[in-house]
PDB file of C-alpha atoms in Angstrom:
ATOM      1  CA  MET A 896      -6.077  43.262   0.677  1.00 74.00           C
ATOM      2  CA  CYS A 897      -2.346  42.840   1.089  1.00 86.00           C
ATOM      3  CA  GLY A 898      -0.090  45.746   0.172  1.00 94.00           C
ATOM      4  CA  ARG A 899       3.059  45.040   2.158  1.00 96.00           C
ATOM      5  CA  PHE A 900       4.533  41.968   3.844  1.00 98.00           C
ATOM      6  CA  ALA A 901       7.628  40.529   5.521  1.00 98.00           C
ATOM      7  CA  MET A 902       9.656  37.558   4.307  1.00 97.00           C
ATOM      8  CA  THR A 903      12.486  36.281   6.500  1.00 96.00           C
ATOM      9  CA  LEU A 904      12.786  32.580   5.626  1.00 94.00           C
ATOM     10  CA  PRO A 905      16.196  31.555   4.240  1.00 93.00           C
ATOM     11  CA  GLN A 906      16.247  30.086   0.745  1.00 91.00           C
ATOM     12  CA  ASP A 907      16.977  26.563   1.925  1.00 92.00           C
ATOM     13  CA  ALA A 908      14.102  26.741   4.419  1.00 93.00           C
ATOM     14  CA  MET A 909      11.713  27.767   1.634  1.00 93.00           C
ATOM     15  CA  ALA A 910      12.888  24.871  -0.521  1.00 94.00           C
ATOM     16  CA  GLN A 911      12.318  22.473   2.370  1.00 96.00           C
ATOM     17  CA  LEU A 912       8.935  23.992   3.188  1.00 96.00           C
ATOM     18  CA  PHE A 913       7.604  23.337  -0.308  1.00 97.00           C
ATOM     19  CA  GLU A 914       9.754  20.286  -1.099  1.00 97.00           C
ATOM     20  CA  ALA A 915      10.894  22.247  -4.128  1.00 97.00           C
ATOM     21  CA  THR A 916      14.026  23.032  -6.108  1.00 96.00           C
ATOM     22  CA  PRO A 917      15.182  26.627  -5.482  1.00 95.00           C
ATOM     23  CA  ALA A 918      16.248  28.882  -8.354  1.00 95.00           C
ATOM     24  CA  ASN A 919      19.710  30.435  -8.184  1.00 93.00           C
ATOM     25  CA  ASP A 920      18.428  34.016  -8.339  1.00 92.00           C
ATOM     26  CA  LEU A 921      16.018  34.147  -5.402  1.00 93.00           C
ATOM     27  CA  PRO A 922      15.884  37.383  -3.367  1.00 92.00           C
ATOM     28  CA  GLN A 923      18.721  37.426  -0.846  1.00 89.00           C
ATOM     29  CA  GLY A 924      18.341  38.020   2.869  1.00 91.00           C
ATOM     30  CA  ALA A 925      15.437  38.864   5.134  1.00 96.00           C
ATOM     31  CA  ASN A 926      13.074  41.611   3.972  1.00 97.00           C
ATOM     32  CA  TYR A 927      10.787  43.096   6.612  1.00 98.00           C
ATOM     33  CA  ASN A 928       9.148  45.492   4.155  1.00 98.00           C
ATOM     34  CA  VAL A 929       8.347  43.748   0.871  1.00 98.00           C
ATOM     35  CA  CYS A 930       6.694  46.311  -1.400  1.00 97.00           C
ATOM     36  CA  PRO A 931       4.851  46.085  -4.725  1.00 97.00           C
ATOM     37  CA  THR A 932       7.183  45.569  -7.723  1.00 97.00           C
ATOM     38  CA  ASN A 933       9.810  43.909  -5.471  1.00 97.00           C
ATOM     39  CA  ALA A 934      11.032  40.447  -6.403  1.00 97.00           C
ATOM     40  CA  VAL A 935       9.472  37.787  -4.185  1.00 97.00           C
ATOM     41  CA  ALA A 936       9.970  34.032  -3.821  1.00 96.00           C
ATOM     42  CA  VAL A 937       7.122  32.007  -5.318  1.00 98.00           C
ATOM     43  CA  ALA A 938       6.483  28.252  -5.407  1.00 98.00           C
ATOM     44  CA  THR A 939       5.107  26.738  -8.616  1.00 98.00           C
ATOM     45  CA  SER A 940       4.504  23.223  -9.871  1.00 97.00           C
ATOM     46  CA  GLU A 941       4.863  21.835 -13.364  1.00 90.00           C
ATOM     47  CA  GLU A 942       4.001  18.189 -13.948  1.00 86.00           C
ATOM     48  CA  GLY A 943       4.353  17.616 -10.225  1.00 83.00           C
ATOM     49  CA  ASN A 944       7.828  19.148  -9.998  1.00 94.00           C
ATOM     50  CA  ARG A 945       7.908  22.056  -7.600  1.00 97.00           C
ATOM     51  CA  ARG A 946      10.225  25.012  -7.959  1.00 97.00           C
ATOM     52  CA  VAL A 947      10.799  28.144  -5.885  1.00 97.00           C
ATOM     53  CA  GLN A 948      11.611  31.055  -8.165  1.00 97.00           C
ATOM     54  CA  PRO A 949      11.627  34.859  -8.105  1.00 97.00           C
ATOM     55  CA  MET A 950       8.705  36.860  -9.487  1.00 98.00           C
ATOM     56  CA  ARG A 951       7.810  40.531  -9.622  1.00 98.00           C
ATOM     57  CA  TRP A 952       5.004  41.287  -7.183  1.00 98.00           C
ATOM     58  CA  GLY A 953       2.620  43.162  -9.423  1.00 98.00           C
ATOM     59  CA  PHE A 954       0.778  41.129 -12.047  1.00 98.00           C
ATOM     60  CA  LEU A 955       1.245  42.355 -15.629  1.00 97.00           C
ATOM     61  CA  PRO A 956      -1.469  41.199 -18.066  1.00 97.00           C
ATOM     62  CA  HIS A 957      -0.078  40.328 -21.477  1.00 94.00           C
ATOM     63  CA  TRP A 958      -1.785  43.327 -23.114  1.00 96.00           C
ATOM     64  CA  TYR A 959       0.028  45.933 -21.004  1.00 96.00           C
ATOM     65  CA  LYS A 960       2.319  47.832 -23.388  1.00 95.00           C
ATOM     66  CA  ALA A 961       4.640  48.888 -20.558  1.00 93.00           C
ATOM     67  CA  GLU A 962       5.310  47.988 -16.941  1.00 92.00           C
ATOM     68  CA  ASN A 963       3.167  50.978 -15.949  1.00 91.00           C
ATOM     69  CA  GLY A 964       0.641  50.371 -18.727  1.00 92.00           C
ATOM     70  CA  GLY A 965      -2.281  49.962 -16.342  1.00 95.00           C
ATOM     71  CA  PRO A 966      -3.232  49.593 -12.680  1.00 95.00           C
ATOM     72  CA  LEU A 967      -0.692  47.900 -10.414  1.00 95.00           C
ATOM     73  CA  LEU A 968      -2.329  44.514  -9.813  1.00 98.00           C
ATOM     74  CA  ILE A 969      -0.817  43.239  -6.572  1.00 98.00           C
ATOM     75  CA  ASN A 970      -4.028  41.517  -5.439  1.00 98.00           C
ATOM     76  CA  ALA A 971      -6.689  39.438  -7.204  1.00 98.00           C
ATOM     77  CA  ARG A 972     -10.143  39.256  -5.635  1.00 98.00           C
ATOM     78  CA  ALA A 973     -11.304  35.671  -5.057  1.00 98.00           C
ATOM     79  CA  GLU A 974     -14.894  36.616  -5.875  1.00 98.00           C
ATOM     80  CA  THR A 975     -14.076  37.780  -9.413  1.00 98.00           C
ATOM     81  CA  ILE A 976     -10.769  36.101 -10.301  1.00 98.00           C
ATOM     82  CA  ALA A 977     -12.425  33.554 -12.618  1.00 96.00           C
ATOM     83  CA  GLU A 978     -14.130  36.288 -14.697  1.00 97.00           C
ATOM     84  CA  LYS A 979     -11.670  39.178 -14.742  1.00 97.00           C
ATOM     85  CA  PRO A 980      -9.806  39.258 -18.084  1.00 97.00           C
ATOM     86  CA  ALA A 981      -6.509  39.971 -16.331  1.00 97.00           C
ATOM     87  CA  PHE A 982      -6.688  36.915 -14.093  1.00 98.00           C
ATOM     88  CA  LYS A 983      -9.054  34.280 -15.463  1.00 97.00           C
ATOM     89  CA  SER A 984      -6.453  32.368 -17.493  1.00 97.00           C
ATOM     90  CA  ALA A 985      -3.971  32.387 -14.609  1.00 98.00           C
ATOM     91  CA  ALA A 986      -6.662  31.265 -12.174  1.00 98.00           C
ATOM     92  CA  ARG A 987      -7.176  28.165 -14.311  1.00 96.00           C
ATOM     93  CA  ALA A 988      -3.613  27.287 -15.229  1.00 96.00           C
ATOM     94  CA  ARG A 989      -0.990  29.400 -13.385  1.00 98.00           C
ATOM     95  CA  ARG A 990      -1.541  29.232  -9.658  1.00 98.00           C
ATOM     96  CA  CYS A 991       1.291  29.564  -7.158  1.00 98.00           C
ATOM     97  CA  LEU A 992       2.159  29.769  -3.468  1.00 98.00           C
ATOM     98  CA  ILE A 993       3.629  32.952  -1.998  1.00 98.00           C
ATOM     99  CA  PRO A 994       5.313  32.527   1.403  1.00 98.00           C
ATOM    100  CA  ALA A 995       5.485  35.290   3.999  1.00 98.00           C
ATOM    101  CA  THR A 996       6.505  35.662   7.603  1.00 98.00           C
ATOM    102  CA  GLY A 997       3.672  38.137   8.127  1.00 98.00           C
ATOM    103  CA  PHE A 998       1.898  41.041   6.458  1.00 98.00           C
ATOM    104  CA  TYR A 999       0.801  44.575   7.286  1.00 98.00           C
ATOM    105  CA  GLU A1000      -2.541  46.339   7.302  1.00 97.00           C
ATOM    106  CA  TRP A1001      -3.547  49.820   8.434  1.00 97.00           C
ATOM    107  CA  THR A1002      -6.303  51.472  10.411  1.00 96.00           C
ATOM    108  CA  LYS A1003      -6.836  55.206  10.911  1.00 93.00           C
ATOM    109  CA  ASP A1004      -6.916  57.056  14.199  1.00 91.00           C
ATOM    110  CA  ALA A1005      -9.318  59.864  15.068  1.00 90.00           C
ATOM    111  CA  ASN A1006      -7.138  62.360  13.187  1.00 91.00           C
ATOM    112  CA  GLY A1007      -6.874  60.234  10.060  1.00 90.00           C
ATOM    113  CA  ALA A1008      -3.281  59.104  10.677  1.00 93.00           C
ATOM    114  CA  ARG A1009      -2.461  55.582   9.493  1.00 95.00           C
ATOM    115  CA  ASP A1010      -1.672  53.053  12.226  1.00 96.00           C
ATOM    116  CA  PRO A1011       0.073  49.876  10.967  1.00 97.00           C
ATOM    117  CA  TRP A1012      -0.609  46.363  12.230  1.00 98.00           C
ATOM    118  CA  TYR A1013       1.543  43.278  11.747  1.00 98.00           C
ATOM    119  CA  ILE A1014      -0.374  40.041  11.099  1.00 98.00           C
ATOM    120  CA  TYR A1015       1.153  36.565  11.412  1.00 98.00           C
ATOM    121  CA  ARG A1016       0.233  32.948  12.112  1.00 98.00           C
ATOM    122  CA  SER A1017      -0.656  32.180  15.711  1.00 98.00           C
ATOM    123  CA  ASP A1018       1.310  28.905  15.549  1.00 97.00           C
ATOM    124  CA  GLY A1019       4.519  30.629  14.435  1.00 96.00           C
ATOM    125  CA  ALA A1020       4.642  28.846  11.063  1.00 97.00           C
ATOM    126  CA  PRO A1021       5.165  30.779   7.819  1.00 97.00           C
ATOM    127  CA  LEU A1022       2.109  32.126   6.066  1.00 98.00           C
ATOM    128  CA  VAL A1023       1.474  30.774   2.573  1.00 98.00           C
ATOM    129  CA  PHE A1024      -0.754  32.903   0.346  1.00 98.00           C
ATOM    130  CA  ALA A1025      -2.682  31.705  -2.682  1.00 98.00           C
ATOM    131  CA  GLY A1026      -1.287  33.418  -5.767  1.00 98.00           C
ATOM    132  CA  VAL A1027      -1.497  33.562  -9.550  1.00 98.00           C
ATOM    133  CA  TRP A1028       1.279  34.351 -11.999  1.00 98.00           C
ATOM    134  CA  GLN A1029       1.819  35.609 -15.529  1.00 97.00           C
ATOM    135  CA  ASP A1030       4.767  36.028 -17.905  1.00 97.00           C
ATOM    136  CA  TRP A1031       4.992  39.447 -19.566  1.00 97.00           C
ATOM    137  CA  GLU A1032       7.269  40.563 -22.384  1.00 96.00           C
ATOM    138  CA  ARG A1033       7.409  43.780 -24.374  1.00 92.00           C
ATOM    139  CA  ASP A1034      10.155  45.645 -26.253  1.00 88.00           C
ATOM    140  CA  GLY A1035      12.941  43.466 -24.943  1.00 89.00           C
ATOM    141  CA  LEU A1036      11.740  43.539 -21.338  1.00 92.00           C
ATOM    142  CA  SER A1037      10.416  40.403 -19.696  1.00 95.00           C
ATOM    143  CA  HIS A1038       9.045  39.682 -16.245  1.00 96.00           C
ATOM    144  CA  ARG A1039       7.471  36.735 -14.479  1.00 97.00           C
ATOM    145  CA  THR A1040       4.841  38.438 -12.308  1.00 98.00           C
ATOM    146  CA  CYS A1041       2.413  37.463  -9.572  1.00 98.00           C
ATOM    147  CA  ALA A1042      -0.534  38.644  -7.480  1.00 98.00           C
ATOM    148  CA  ILE A1043      -1.873  37.550  -4.092  1.00 98.00           C
ATOM    149  CA  VAL A1044      -5.450  36.265  -4.006  1.00 98.00           C
ATOM    150  CA  THR A1045      -7.627  38.003  -1.404  1.00 98.00           C
ATOM    151  CA  CYS A1046     -11.016  37.287   0.145  1.00 98.00           C
ATOM    152  CA  SER A1047     -13.329  38.786   2.755  1.00 98.00           C
ATOM    153  CA  ALA A1048     -11.748  39.054   6.191  1.00 98.00           C
ATOM    154  CA  ASN A1049     -12.570  36.603   8.956  1.00 97.00           C
ATOM    155  CA  ALA A1050     -14.044  37.965  12.191  1.00 97.00           C
ATOM    156  CA  PRO A1051     -10.769  38.847  13.991  1.00 96.00           C
ATOM    157  CA  MET A1052      -9.167  40.389  10.889  1.00 96.00           C
ATOM    158  CA  SER A1053     -12.255  42.491  10.159  1.00 96.00           C
ATOM    159  CA  LYS A1054     -11.261  44.679  13.128  1.00 94.00           C
ATOM    160  CA  VAL A1055      -8.274  45.797  11.062  1.00 96.00           C
ATOM    161  CA  HIS A1056      -9.417  45.484   7.435  1.00 96.00           C
ATOM    162  CA  HIS A1057     -12.379  44.083   5.490  1.00 96.00           C
ATOM    163  CA  ARG A1058     -10.126  42.021   3.179  1.00 97.00           C
ATOM    164  CA  MET A1059      -7.336  39.506   3.810  1.00 98.00           C
ATOM    165  CA  PRO A1060      -5.047  37.256   1.756  1.00 98.00           C
ATOM    166  CA  VAL A1061      -6.219  33.708   1.116  1.00 98.00           C
ATOM    167  CA  VAL A1062      -4.060  31.690   3.543  1.00 98.00           C
ATOM    168  CA  LEU A1063      -3.530  28.074   2.479  1.00 98.00           C
ATOM    169  CA  GLU A1064      -2.758  25.185   4.817  1.00 98.00           C
ATOM    170  CA  ALA A1065      -0.103  22.667   3.750  1.00 98.00           C
ATOM    171  CA  ALA A1066      -2.710  19.984   3.032  1.00 97.00           C
ATOM    172  CA  ASP A1067      -4.260  22.295   0.421  1.00 98.00           C
ATOM    173  CA  TRP A1068      -1.092  23.197  -1.467  1.00 98.00           C
ATOM    174  CA  PRO A1069      -1.318  20.280  -3.945  1.00 97.00           C
ATOM    175  CA  LEU A1070      -4.864  21.252  -4.914  1.00 98.00           C
ATOM    176  CA  TRP A1071      -4.000  24.923  -5.370  1.00 98.00           C
ATOM    177  CA  LEU A1072      -0.949  24.052  -7.457  1.00 98.00           C
ATOM    178  CA  GLY A1073      -2.991  21.747  -9.685  1.00 96.00           C
ATOM    179  CA  GLU A1074      -1.251  18.580  -8.485  1.00 96.00           C
ATOM    180  CA  ALA A1075      -4.408  17.109  -6.942  1.00 94.00           C
ATOM    181  CA  GLY A1076      -6.979  17.612  -9.690  1.00 90.00           C
ATOM    182  CA  HIS A1077      -9.709  20.234  -9.899  1.00 92.00           C
ATOM    183  CA  GLY A1078     -11.581  22.165  -7.239  1.00 95.00           C
ATOM    184  CA  ALA A1079      -9.098  24.842  -6.198  1.00 97.00           C
ATOM    185  CA  ALA A1080     -11.864  27.456  -6.156  1.00 96.00           C
ATOM    186  CA  ARG A1081     -13.190  26.060  -2.881  1.00 97.00           C
ATOM    187  CA  LEU A1082      -9.940  27.086  -1.172  1.00 98.00           C
ATOM    188  CA  MET A1083     -10.518  30.808  -1.721  1.00 98.00           C
ATOM    189  CA  VAL A1084     -12.151  31.427   1.651  1.00 98.00           C
ATOM    190  CA  PRO A1085     -11.095  33.245   4.838  1.00 98.00           C
ATOM    191  CA  ALA A1086      -8.746  31.463   7.202  1.00 98.00           C
ATOM    192  CA  ALA A1087     -10.215  30.032  10.389  1.00 97.00           C
ATOM    193  CA  ASP A1088     -10.578  32.653  13.115  1.00 97.00           C
ATOM    194  CA  GLU A1089      -7.800  31.166  15.237  1.00 97.00           C
ATOM    195  CA  THR A1090      -5.223  31.101  12.404  1.00 98.00           C
ATOM    196  CA  LEU A1091      -3.872  34.640  12.724  1.00 98.00           C
ATOM    197  CA  ARG A1092      -2.741  37.073  15.377  1.00 97.00           C
ATOM    198  CA  PHE A1093      -1.863  40.733  15.004  1.00 97.00           C
ATOM    199  CA  HIS A1094      -0.361  43.608  16.926  1.00 97.00           C
ATOM    200  CA  ARG A1095       0.329  47.309  16.422  1.00 97.00           C
ATOM    201  CA  VAL A1096       3.744  48.281  15.116  1.00 98.00           C
ATOM    202  CA  ASP A1097       5.554  51.577  14.715  1.00 96.00           C
ATOM    203  CA  ARG A1098       4.509  53.992  11.965  1.00 96.00           C
ATOM    204  CA  ALA A1099       8.014  53.725  10.552  1.00 96.00           C
ATOM    205  CA  VAL A1100       6.711  50.975   8.272  1.00 96.00           C
ATOM    206  CA  ASN A1101       4.420  53.519   6.615  1.00 95.00           C
ATOM    207  CA  SER A1102       7.468  54.376   4.508  1.00 96.00           C
ATOM    208  CA  ASN A1103       8.301  51.934   1.734  1.00 93.00           C
ATOM    209  CA  ARG A1104      11.980  52.701   2.382  1.00 94.00           C
ATOM    210  CA  ALA A1105      11.899  51.473   5.991  1.00 96.00           C
ATOM    211  CA  ALA A1106      13.849  48.296   6.776  1.00 96.00           C
ATOM    212  CA  GLY A1107      14.901  46.071   9.638  1.00 97.00           C
ATOM    213  CA  PRO A1108      13.404  43.634  12.169  1.00 97.00           C
ATOM    214  CA  GLU A1109      12.188  46.473  14.383  1.00 97.00           C
ATOM    215  CA  LEU A1110       9.363  47.021  11.881  1.00 98.00           C
ATOM    216  CA  ILE A1111       7.503  43.954  13.167  1.00 98.00           C
ATOM    217  CA  GLU A1112       8.086  44.568  16.891  1.00 97.00           C
ATOM    218  CA  ARG A1113       4.997  45.060  19.023  1.00 97.00           C
ATOM    219  CA  LEU A1114       4.361  48.698  19.818  1.00 93.00           C
ATOM    220  CA  ALA A1115       4.596  49.176  23.582  1.00 73.00           C
TER     221      ALA A1115
END
């Protein structure tokens, strides 16, 4: 799964990365502890025109009567995304790219305490997760919302967690965004074993109020 991540790319760098037009209201500044319900930068494509825009991380199906009207859907499982009522329409027509500098997962020590790990690309490039999005409106409130698609972990990642985000390479972005025809389902597989690295970080990140670049520093 993916329940917390870091995003440190400047807005202009994100626009260049995706060759997209940035919205004026993107999240400002680096965020080393992006949490569910935070606004995140998301790349979409409509008729071949790419845009980077803010979305609420936490997918809201149209039938939710309130923002807390059901489970918080931050992830969508690749194995069931095409059948689940919450996601199946978005999986066909509203796919997106969610950039990240890295993400966090947790293991437990012998006493049950949660030890955080920071996971990032081994080549130093930004991670780009497969995502889906949905507009939601109720009683005067409206949100554009998203979820990260997850799959079974590859061999290295399985030492930390049995699930991982679907990581897309740049050559696959047009297919995921619907710019290159059909067949996006074949992209929902684990990243190659050499794609990611990870290291232990301080338990400070266990708090959703923690902030700062020290959160991703390797634990000595």
